[in-house]
Short mmCIF file of C-alpha atoms in Angstrom, two decimals:
data_model
loop_
_atom_site.label_atom_id
_atom_site.label_comp_id
_atom_site.label_asym_id
_atom_site.label_seq_id
_atom_site.Cartn_x
_atom_site.Cartn_y
_atom_site.Cartn_z
CA MET A 1246 5.79 18.58 -20.11
CA LYS A 1247 4.86 15.01 -20.09
CA ILE A 1248 3.88 14.96 -23.80
CA ARG A 1249 7.28 16.68 -24.77
CA LYS A 1250 9.16 13.89 -22.62
CA PHE A 1251 7.26 11.28 -24.59
CA ILE A 1252 7.83 12.95 -27.97
CA LYS A 1253 11.78 13.04 -26.92
CA LEU A 1254 11.57 9.24 -26.08
CA ILE A 1255 10.04 8.56 -29.48
CA TYR A 1256 13.00 10.34 -31.35
CA VAL A 1257 15.55 8.83 -29.13
CA SER A 1258 15.00 5.22 -30.43
CA PHE A 1259 14.21 5.05 -34.22
CA PHE A 1260 14.18 1.18 -33.93
CA ILE A 1261 11.41 1.13 -31.42
CA ILE A 1262 9.25 3.46 -33.33
CA MET A 1263 9.57 1.43 -36.68
CA THR A 1264 9.03 -1.73 -34.77
CA LEU A 1265 5.87 -0.14 -33.18
CA MET A 1266 4.76 1.34 -36.51
CA SER A 1267 4.96 -2.26 -38.00
CA CYS A 1268 2.23 -3.38 -35.25
CA ASN A 1269 -0.51 -1.87 -37.33
CA ARG A 1270 -0.48 -4.72 -39.54
CA PRO A 1271 -3.27 -7.07 -39.01
CA PHE A 1272 -2.42 -9.97 -36.75
CA THR A 1273 -3.43 -13.55 -37.31
CA ALA A 1274 -5.81 -15.51 -34.60
CA ASP A 1275 -2.93 -17.40 -33.28
CA ASN A 1276 -0.46 -14.53 -33.02
CA TYR A 1277 0.17 -13.17 -29.58
CA THR A 1278 3.10 -11.00 -30.37
CA ALA A 1279 3.22 -7.88 -28.09
CA TYR A 1280 5.64 -5.17 -27.36
CA PHE A 1281 6.66 -2.86 -24.45
CA GLY A 1282 9.00 -0.07 -24.22
CA GLY A 1283 9.53 3.42 -22.77
CA GLU A 1284 12.08 5.45 -20.53
CA ILE A 1285 12.61 5.91 -16.98
CA ILE A 1286 13.83 9.32 -15.77
CA ASN A 1287 15.85 9.08 -12.52
CA PRO A 1288 15.75 5.31 -12.31
CA ASN A 1289 16.26 3.55 -8.91
CA LYS A 1290 17.53 0.50 -10.60
CA PRO A 1291 19.30 -0.06 -14.16
CA TYR A 1292 16.58 -2.78 -15.00
CA ILE A 1293 12.85 -3.21 -15.03
CA LEU A 1294 11.27 -6.45 -13.72
CA PHE A 1295 8.07 -7.77 -15.89
CA CYS A 1296 6.07 -9.73 -13.70
CA LYS A 1297 2.87 -11.87 -13.77
CA ASP A 1298 1.09 -13.06 -10.45
CA ASP A 1299 4.20 -12.22 -8.42
CA SER A 1300 6.62 -14.27 -10.78
CA ILE A 1301 9.41 -12.57 -12.68
CA MET A 1302 8.72 -13.01 -16.47
CA ASP A 1303 11.60 -11.13 -17.70
CA THR A 1304 14.33 -8.69 -16.49
CA ILE A 1305 14.60 -5.69 -19.08
CA ARG A 1306 17.85 -3.76 -18.92
CA LEU A 1307 17.85 -0.15 -19.44
CA ASN A 1308 19.92 1.38 -22.09
CA GLU A 1309 22.62 4.10 -21.36
CA ASP A 1310 19.77 6.80 -22.02
CA ASN A 1311 17.40 4.98 -19.63
CA THR A 1312 15.26 3.57 -22.51
CA PHE A 1313 13.92 0.02 -22.73
CA PHE A 1314 12.30 -2.15 -25.19
CA ILE A 1315 11.21 -5.67 -25.47
CA LYS A 1316 9.29 -7.67 -27.92
CA PHE A 1317 7.09 -10.78 -26.53
CA ASP A 1318 6.73 -13.37 -29.09
CA SER A 1319 3.72 -14.51 -27.21
CA LEU A 1320 1.98 -12.65 -24.35
CA GLN A 1321 -1.40 -13.82 -23.23
CA PRO A 1322 -4.03 -11.14 -22.50
CA GLY A 1323 -4.10 -10.01 -18.69
CA LEU A 1324 -2.75 -7.84 -15.94
CA TYR A 1325 1.08 -7.59 -15.43
CA THR A 1326 3.41 -5.54 -13.30
CA PHE A 1327 6.50 -3.61 -14.18
CA LYS A 1328 8.89 -2.81 -11.18
CA ASN A 1329 11.81 -0.39 -10.96
CA SER A 1330 12.21 -1.23 -7.13
CA PRO A 1331 10.80 -0.08 -4.77
CA GLU A 1332 8.19 1.28 -7.14
CA TYR A 1333 5.90 -0.80 -9.39
CA GLN A 1334 2.59 -0.24 -11.21
CA TYR A 1335 -0.01 -2.35 -13.30
CA VAL A 1336 -0.02 -2.62 -17.06
CA TYR A 1337 -2.76 -4.64 -18.85
CA PHE A 1338 -2.13 -6.30 -22.34
CA ASP A 1339 -4.87 -7.35 -24.74
CA LYS A 1340 -3.83 -9.41 -27.75
CA ASN A 1341 -1.02 -7.78 -29.80
CA ASP A 1342 -0.90 -4.54 -27.67
CA SER A 1343 2.25 -2.50 -28.38
CA LEU A 1344 2.76 -0.08 -25.34
CA MET A 1345 5.25 2.48 -24.64
CA VAL A 1346 5.36 4.52 -21.08
CA THR A 1347 7.33 7.31 -19.68
CA ILE A 1348 7.92 7.36 -15.91
CA ASN A 1349 9.95 9.70 -13.66
CA SER A 1350 10.91 7.74 -10.61
CA LYS A 1351 10.69 10.93 -8.30
CA GLU A 1352 7.01 11.04 -9.17
CA PHE A 1353 6.48 7.41 -10.26
CA ASP A 1354 2.68 6.95 -10.18
CA GLU A 1355 2.00 10.68 -11.05
CA SER A 1356 4.31 10.80 -13.96
CA ILE A 1357 3.13 7.47 -15.86
CA VAL A 1358 1.69 8.20 -19.30
CA PHE A 1359 1.16 5.28 -21.76
CA CYS A 1360 1.07 5.56 -25.54
CA GLY A 1361 0.58 3.24 -28.39
CA ARG A 1362 -1.90 0.31 -29.05
CA GLY A 1363 -3.64 -0.36 -25.75
CA ASP A 1364 -2.80 3.04 -24.04
CA GLU A 1365 -6.17 4.34 -23.47
CA LYS A 1366 -7.28 1.66 -21.19
CA ASN A 1367 -4.09 1.68 -19.27
CA ASN A 1368 -4.30 5.46 -18.83
CA PHE A 1369 -7.76 4.89 -17.43
CA LEU A 1370 -6.35 2.48 -14.91
CA MET A 1371 -3.78 4.92 -13.90
CA GLU A 1372 -6.19 7.65 -13.58
CA MET A 1373 -8.31 5.64 -11.40
CA TYR A 1374 -5.54 4.50 -8.93
CA LEU A 1375 -4.51 8.32 -8.60
CA ARG A 1376 -8.08 9.41 -8.21
CA ASN A 1377 -8.29 6.66 -5.49
CA ASP A 1378 -5.09 7.63 -4.07
CA VAL A 1379 -6.11 11.37 -3.43
CA ASP A 1380 -9.55 10.17 -2.09
CA LYS A 1381 -7.58 8.17 0.62
CA GLN A 1382 -5.67 11.30 1.58
CA LYS A 1383 -9.03 13.02 2.43
CA MET A 1384 -10.46 10.13 4.45
CA PHE A 1385 -8.86 10.74 7.90
CA GLU A 1386 -11.40 13.35 8.66
CA VAL A 1387 -14.19 11.65 6.77
CA PHE A 1388 -14.15 8.38 9.20
CA ASP A 1389 -14.56 10.87 12.08
CA THR A 1390 -17.94 12.07 11.04
CA ASN A 1391 -21.30 10.57 11.91
CA LEU A 1392 -23.15 7.81 9.78
CA LYS A 1393 -25.08 10.30 7.60
CA GLN A 1394 -22.13 12.72 6.71
CA PHE A 1395 -19.72 9.70 6.09
CA THR A 1396 -22.35 8.02 3.71
CA ALA A 1397 -23.09 11.26 1.89
CA THR A 1398 -19.28 11.94 1.35
CA ILE A 1399 -18.32 8.43 0.16
CA ASP A 1400 -21.46 7.92 -2.05
CA THR A 1401 -20.79 11.20 -3.88
CA ALA A 1402 -17.18 10.12 -4.63
CA TYR A 1403 -18.60 6.76 -5.83
CA HIS A 1404 -21.00 8.23 -8.08
CA SER A 1405 -18.35 10.31 -9.56
CA SER A 1406 -16.11 7.40 -10.24
CA LYS A 1407 -18.84 5.31 -11.64
CA LEU A 1408 -19.65 8.04 -14.11
CA PHE A 1409 -15.95 8.28 -14.98
CA TYR A 1410 -15.74 4.64 -15.57
CA LYS A 1411 -18.94 4.51 -17.73
CA THR A 1412 -17.73 7.36 -19.78
CA ASN A 1413 -14.21 5.73 -20.39
CA LYS A 1414 -15.84 2.42 -21.24
CA ASP A 1415 -18.15 3.84 -23.80
CA GLN A 1416 -15.57 5.84 -25.49
CA ILE A 1417 -12.76 3.11 -25.49
CA ASN A 1418 -14.74 0.14 -25.89
CA TRP A 1419 -12.39 -2.11 -23.98
CA SER A 1420 -12.31 -5.84 -23.49
CA SER A 1421 -14.40 -7.84 -21.23
CA GLY A 1422 -11.05 -9.00 -19.54
CA PHE A 1423 -10.12 -5.68 -18.94
CA ASP A 1424 -13.38 -4.38 -17.83
CA GLU A 1425 -12.97 -6.86 -14.67
CA TYR A 1426 -10.11 -4.79 -13.59
CA ALA A 1427 -11.71 -1.40 -14.48
CA LYS A 1428 -14.82 -2.24 -12.35
CA ALA A 1429 -12.79 -3.59 -9.60
CA SER A 1430 -10.74 -0.17 -9.41
CA VAL A 1431 -14.11 1.62 -8.76
CA ASN A 1432 -15.83 -0.74 -6.39
CA TYR A 1433 -13.21 -2.22 -4.21
CA HIS A 1434 -12.10 1.38 -3.17
CA TYR A 1435 -15.75 2.17 -2.10
CA TYR A 1436 -16.43 -1.12 -0.61
CA SER A 1437 -13.05 -1.13 1.63
CA LYS A 1438 -14.26 2.58 3.00
CA LYS A 1439 -17.52 0.94 4.31
CA GLU A 1440 -15.73 -1.93 5.76
CA LEU A 1441 -13.07 0.28 7.57
CA TYR A 1442 -15.63 2.99 8.83
CA PRO A 1443 -16.81 1.21 12.00
CA LEU A 1444 -13.08 0.38 12.73
CA ILE A 1445 -11.29 3.60 12.20
CA HIS A 1446 -14.40 5.80 13.57
CA LYS A 1447 -13.94 3.95 16.80
CA LEU A 1448 -10.19 4.00 16.82
CA ARG A 1449 -10.15 7.70 16.30
CA THR A 1450 -13.25 8.98 18.13
CA GLY A 1451 -13.72 6.21 20.82
CA GLU A 1452 -17.47 5.74 19.42
CA ASP A 1453 -18.79 2.29 18.54
CA ILE A 1454 -21.04 3.01 15.67
CA THR A 1455 -21.90 -0.52 14.66
CA ALA A 1456 -25.32 -0.36 16.16
CA GLN A 1457 -26.21 2.59 13.77
CA LEU A 1458 -25.57 0.96 10.68
CA PRO A 1459 -28.49 0.13 8.59
CA ASP A 1460 -29.34 -3.39 8.00
CA ASN A 1461 -28.59 -2.91 4.10
CA PHE A 1462 -25.02 -1.20 4.93
CA TYR A 1463 -23.16 -4.23 3.68
CA ASP A 1464 -25.52 -5.54 0.93
CA PHE A 1465 -22.66 -5.16 -1.60
CA ARG A 1466 -21.03 -8.24 0.13
CA LYS A 1467 -23.72 -10.60 -1.55
CA ASP A 1468 -22.30 -9.73 -4.81
CA ILE A 1469 -18.62 -10.20 -4.26
CA ASN A 1470 -16.84 -13.33 -5.50
CA LEU A 1471 -14.13 -14.26 -2.88
CA ASN A 1472 -12.84 -16.83 -5.24
CA ASN A 1473 -12.03 -14.85 -8.36
CA GLU A 1474 -8.46 -15.84 -9.14
CA ASN A 1475 -8.25 -13.53 -11.95
CA LEU A 1476 -8.28 -10.55 -9.34
CA LEU A 1477 -5.77 -12.29 -7.28
CA PRO A 1478 -2.83 -10.07 -8.71
CA TYR A 1479 -4.74 -7.03 -8.14
CA SER A 1480 -3.95 -5.75 -4.71
CA PRO A 1481 -7.25 -3.70 -3.92
CA TYR A 1482 -9.27 -7.08 -4.16
CA ILE A 1483 -7.04 -8.58 -1.61
CA LEU A 1484 -6.95 -5.56 0.53
CA TYR A 1485 -10.70 -5.65 0.50
CA ILE A 1486 -11.05 -9.08 1.50
CA SER A 1487 -8.53 -8.49 4.53
CA LYS A 1488 -10.68 -5.28 5.66
CA MET A 1489 -13.92 -7.30 5.45
CA LEU A 1490 -12.54 -10.17 7.63
CA ASP A 1491 -10.99 -7.33 9.95
CA ASN A 1492 -14.48 -5.66 10.23
CA LYS A 1493 -16.51 -9.18 10.60
CA CYS A 1494 -14.22 -10.37 13.30
CA SER A 1495 -13.88 -7.17 15.13
CA LEU A 1496 -17.67 -7.32 16.17
CA LYS A 1497 -16.86 -10.56 18.09
CA GLN A 1498 -14.47 -9.33 20.56
CA GLN A 1499 -14.95 -10.20 24.25
CA PRO A 1500 -14.33 -7.20 26.33
CA ASN A 1501 -13.22 -9.33 29.34
CA LEU A 1502 -10.09 -10.64 27.62
CA SER A 1503 -6.83 -9.01 27.94
CA ASP A 1504 -5.59 -7.09 24.98
CA VAL A 1505 -2.98 -9.65 23.76
CA ASP A 1506 -5.44 -12.62 24.30
CA ARG A 1507 -8.22 -10.59 22.34
CA ALA A 1508 -5.57 -10.14 19.42
CA LEU A 1509 -5.06 -13.86 19.53
CA LYS A 1510 -8.71 -14.81 19.42
CA THR A 1511 -9.52 -12.17 16.79
CA ASN A 1512 -6.94 -13.22 14.23
CA ILE A 1513 -7.46 -16.98 14.89
CA THR A 1514 -11.02 -16.19 14.04
CA LYS A 1515 -10.07 -14.41 10.92
CA LEU A 1516 -8.04 -17.39 9.80
CA ASN A 1517 -10.97 -19.73 10.39
CA LEU A 1518 -13.51 -17.34 8.75
CA ALA A 1519 -11.18 -17.04 5.55
CA ASN A 1520 -10.78 -20.70 5.50
CA LYS A 1521 -14.68 -20.99 5.65
CA LEU A 1522 -15.48 -18.26 3.12
CA ILE A 1523 -12.71 -19.04 0.54
CA ASN A 1524 -12.65 -22.05 -1.50
CA ASN A 1525 -9.66 -20.93 -3.92
CA GLN A 1526 -6.34 -22.23 -2.22
CA LYS A 1527 -4.26 -19.36 -3.91
CA ILE A 1528 -6.45 -16.73 -2.59
CA LYS A 1529 -6.56 -18.55 0.66
CA ASN A 1530 -2.80 -18.19 1.07
CA ARG A 1531 -2.59 -14.67 0.19
CA VAL A 1532 -5.14 -13.81 2.71
CA PHE A 1533 -3.75 -16.03 5.39
CA ASN A 1534 -0.31 -14.28 4.79
CA ASN A 1535 -1.80 -10.86 5.25
CA ILE A 1536 -3.57 -11.75 8.57
CA ALA A 1537 -0.42 -13.48 9.89
CA PHE A 1538 1.76 -10.46 8.90
CA THR A 1539 -0.70 -7.96 10.48
CA TYR A 1540 -0.93 -10.04 13.63
CA LEU A 1541 2.86 -10.21 14.17
CA LEU A 1542 3.10 -6.45 14.04
CA GLU A 1543 0.16 -6.16 16.81
CA ASP A 1544 1.00 -9.00 19.41
CA GLN A 1545 4.18 -9.40 21.04
CA ASN A 1546 3.28 -12.49 23.41
CA MET A 1547 5.60 -15.42 22.44
CA VAL A 1548 2.95 -18.11 23.79
CA ASN A 1549 0.28 -16.60 21.78
CA ASN A 1550 2.28 -16.31 18.50
CA GLN A 1551 2.98 -19.89 18.77
CA LYS A 1552 -0.62 -20.73 19.13
CA PHE A 1553 -1.31 -18.49 16.03
CA PHE A 1554 1.33 -19.93 14.10
CA ASP A 1555 -0.12 -23.53 14.85
CA VAL A 1556 -3.35 -22.53 13.09
CA TYR A 1557 -1.84 -20.61 10.48
CA TYR A 1558 0.59 -23.32 9.42
CA ASN A 1559 -2.21 -25.80 9.48
CA PHE A 1560 -4.22 -23.86 6.98
CA SER A 1561 -1.59 -22.31 4.62
CA THR A 1562 0.01 -24.52 1.87
CA ASP A 1563 2.25 -21.85 0.79
CA LYS A 1564 5.66 -23.05 1.98
CA SER A 1565 7.96 -20.24 0.77
CA GLN A 1566 5.64 -17.62 2.57
CA LYS A 1567 5.40 -19.77 5.74
CA ASN A 1568 9.17 -19.28 6.13
CA GLU A 1569 8.93 -15.59 5.48
CA ILE A 1570 6.17 -15.27 8.15
CA TYR A 1571 8.39 -17.12 10.55
CA LYS A 1572 11.49 -14.90 9.92
CA ILE A 1573 9.28 -11.89 10.50
CA GLY A 1574 7.80 -13.26 13.71
CA GLN A 1575 11.54 -13.92 14.92
CA ALA A 1576 12.61 -10.29 13.83
CA ILE A 1577 9.69 -8.77 15.73
CA GLN A 1578 10.59 -10.40 19.02
CA LEU A 1579 13.81 -8.05 18.91
CA LEU A 1580 11.18 -5.22 19.45
CA LYS A 1581 9.58 -6.48 22.62
CA ILE A 1582 8.83 -3.95 25.44
CA GLY A 1583 12.07 -3.50 27.56
CA LYS A 1584 14.49 -4.37 24.87
CA GLN A 1585 17.14 -1.86 23.25
CA LEU A 1586 15.75 -0.52 19.85
CA PRO A 1587 18.15 -1.88 17.07
CA ASN A 1588 20.24 0.73 15.56
CA VAL A 1589 19.78 1.94 12.15
CA GLN A 1590 21.32 4.73 10.02
CA LEU A 1591 19.44 8.14 9.42
CA ILE A 1592 20.35 11.23 7.54
CA ASP A 1593 19.98 15.00 8.95
CA ARG A 1594 18.82 17.65 6.76
CA ASN A 1595 22.49 18.43 6.11
CA GLY A 1596 23.18 15.04 4.60
CA THR A 1597 25.01 13.92 7.43
CA ILE A 1598 24.65 10.10 8.17
CA LEU A 1599 24.27 8.98 11.79
CA ASN A 1600 23.32 6.29 14.01
CA SER A 1601 19.69 6.28 15.40
CA ASN A 1602 20.85 5.42 19.20
CA SER A 1603 22.96 8.57 19.05
CA ILE A 1604 19.97 10.78 19.03
CA ILE A 1605 18.18 9.05 21.80
CA ASN A 1606 19.06 10.89 25.05
CA LYS A 1607 15.90 11.25 26.54
CA LYS A 1608 12.29 9.71 26.36
CA THR A 1609 11.33 9.68 22.73
CA VAL A 1610 8.41 9.18 20.24
CA LEU A 1611 9.54 8.27 16.80
CA PHE A 1612 6.81 8.44 14.30
CA PHE A 1613 6.91 8.05 10.20
CA TRP A 1614 5.77 9.80 7.19
CA SER A 1615 6.00 10.30 3.51
CA GLU A 1616 5.48 13.34 1.32
CA ASN A 1617 3.39 10.59 -1.01
CA ALA A 1618 0.88 10.61 1.86
CA SER A 1619 0.30 14.40 2.45
CA ALA A 1620 -2.83 14.20 4.63
CA HIS A 1621 -1.07 11.79 7.04
CA LEU A 1622 2.08 14.11 6.88
CA ILE A 1623 0.16 17.04 8.15
CA ALA A 1624 -2.21 15.23 10.41
CA ALA A 1625 0.62 13.44 12.12
CA HIS A 1626 2.62 16.57 12.79
CA LYS A 1627 -0.26 18.40 14.00
CA LYS A 1628 -0.86 15.61 16.46
CA ILE A 1629 2.77 15.63 17.65
CA LEU A 1630 2.93 19.29 17.85
CA ASN A 1631 -0.01 19.06 20.50
CA PHE A 1632 1.57 16.19 22.29
CA LYS A 1633 4.97 18.10 22.47
CA LYS A 1634 3.08 20.91 24.54
CA GLN A 1635 1.81 18.42 27.09
CA TYR A 1636 4.77 16.18 27.30
CA ARG A 1637 7.80 18.26 27.79
CA ASP A 1638 10.14 15.33 29.08
CA TYR A 1639 9.71 13.65 25.55
CA GLN A 1640 11.47 14.38 22.45
CA PHE A 1641 9.60 13.83 19.28
CA ILE A 1642 11.48 12.65 16.15
CA GLY A 1643 9.79 12.34 12.69
CA ILE A 1644 11.28 9.86 10.28
CA ASN A 1645 10.86 10.40 6.52
CA LEU A 1646 10.71 7.22 4.56
CA ASP A 1647 11.27 8.51 1.02
CA THR A 1648 14.42 8.34 -1.01
CA ASP A 1649 15.07 11.98 -2.09
CA GLN A 1650 17.09 14.34 0.30
CA ASN A 1651 16.11 17.60 -1.72
CA ASN A 1652 12.37 16.63 -2.07
CA TRP A 1653 12.47 15.90 1.86
CA ASN A 1654 13.99 19.06 2.59
CA THR A 1655 11.69 21.08 0.26
CA THR A 1656 8.59 19.69 1.87
CA LEU A 1657 9.81 20.43 5.43
CA SER A 1658 10.46 23.91 4.32
CA ASN A 1659 6.83 24.42 3.15
CA TYR A 1660 5.51 23.68 6.66
CA LYS A 1661 6.40 25.19 10.33
CA PHE A 1662 6.72 22.11 12.43
CA GLU A 1663 8.92 23.88 14.78
CA GLY A 1664 10.52 21.85 17.69
CA ILE A 1665 10.09 18.56 16.06
CA MET A 1666 13.40 16.69 15.16
CA GLU A 1667 13.28 15.35 11.56
CA TYR A 1668 15.45 12.59 10.01
CA ARG A 1669 15.38 10.61 6.95
CA CYS A 1670 15.77 6.95 6.74
CA PHE A 1671 19.27 6.14 5.04
CA ASN A 1672 18.22 2.77 3.89
CA PHE A 1673 14.44 1.56 3.83
CA GLU A 1674 15.21 -2.03 3.85
CA ASP A 1675 17.31 -1.67 6.91
CA ILE A 1676 14.69 0.07 8.75
CA LYS A 1677 11.97 -2.34 7.52
CA ASN A 1678 13.75 -5.39 8.68
CA LYS A 1679 15.05 -4.13 12.05
CA TRP A 1680 12.14 -1.98 13.05
CA ALA A 1681 9.48 -3.83 11.10
CA ILE A 1682 8.40 -0.71 9.40
CA THR A 1683 6.06 -1.54 6.34
CA LYS A 1684 3.65 1.34 6.79
CA ILE A 1685 3.69 4.95 7.87
CA HIS A 1686 1.04 4.50 10.49
CA ARG A 1687 3.26 3.04 13.13
CA THR A 1688 4.83 4.93 16.14
CA ILE A 1689 7.72 3.94 18.49
CA VAL A 1690 7.95 4.92 22.01
CA LEU A 1691 11.17 4.81 24.01
CA ASP A 1692 12.54 5.23 27.28
CA ALA A 1693 15.60 7.66 27.78
CA ASP A 1694 18.20 4.57 27.72
CA ASN A 1695 16.74 3.48 24.27
CA THR A 1696 14.78 0.75 25.83
CA ILE A 1697 11.33 0.11 24.08
CA LYS A 1698 8.12 1.08 25.92
CA ASN A 1699 5.83 0.28 22.86
CA ALA A 1700 7.03 -0.46 19.31
CA PHE A 1701 3.81 -0.96 17.75
CA THR A 1702 1.43 1.68 18.56
CA ASN A 1703 -0.20 4.68 16.60
CA ILE A 1704 -0.36 8.34 17.53
CA PHE A 1705 -3.96 8.45 16.23
CA GLU A 1706 -5.15 5.69 18.73
CA VAL A 1707 -7.65 6.99 21.37
CA ASP A 1708 -5.61 5.64 24.15
CA PHE A 1709 -2.03 6.32 22.89
CA GLU A 1710 -1.23 8.72 25.53
CA LYS A 1711 -1.35 6.07 28.06
CA THR A 1712 1.98 5.09 26.60
CA LEU A 1713 3.51 8.53 27.48
CA LYS A 1714 2.56 8.54 30.99
#
């Protein structure tokens, strides 16, 4: 099917194919001409943003048939992103690459296929992304297992990924510049799982397993360059650093502190540790912003927030992000315990749009899911079904964060989640801004009068049920 779509694309634009054919000619040493084209089926926006390091380089308008094409007179080798909001993905250009891509926005990542000069390495990067994504969906139960089982499981997956990497590297013979990202796609996924293990294992099982970890469990940290600016635009790298800081600082928590004071102390420690370990200011700023954003979604204490901001503002030199973090902090204050949950628009299974406050008529648990995270979808609903049996005075509402009504209905029809009220968000930007929803691992607990009991909890936390009592 994907091949047929791509063949159709080739014939759609004779101009594009002729231009790409001309790319077979030899290029001079100072010629950095490159081409990028393709087709987006069911586009979310009538244009594509072509970006480098979070800066928009070009806005590429789609033609009437949803194809696009651009010639870059000079494009330096490196990692770029292309976005058809809200979706985005990476593309790597070596000197004089001529790439075409076919995408279906309803299955954005899974549908991407590259063709042309430079296609093999980009298809490898996509394949690694999908392999890692599938692996993430399987990790819920793996984090629950003992150290021996956990290590055996992730080491087996790591060995398979390294073999896949080596086979493709030998066959494609890609550049050293691309190899940095290819290796990162394999290594940082594995490293992140090791950093997350003691944290998630304790969260889900209540067992602190840190004392059982062997002395060499984190030996890989010695080989990591925390100042590699080349990897700054590649999210697995920054996410790994954030998880490593979470892990290091979680070991220093003091049990005699209250939850809010512990959160403040831990996150200020993260800021200080990041400032100490990282020399590159751009990487520092990105990590500081991640810490700040995560902290604001955990702690709702105004006094502590100001103490945190004082340290954050002292370290960060990113003025635009400082303003954004401040705005987020202000918005989150609307979700404090005892306040009314702001109203957002939802859609029911018949396609009717309604206000969220119209469905809150008893004590309520709101949880979130996406069909793109199937393991979470199933695990969350199973957990909710168990809670529903125990807490009959509550109503349990699942809110889907995807954009396609038919796919949402089809997904629900494939499961038997009886007794759970299901809605889909009408506008993700609205729900993100009003409810601070940036990820599916969030749960909001309300009283019958729509006042907030806890807007920043998680059904998988060991002590979650305390909020329901």
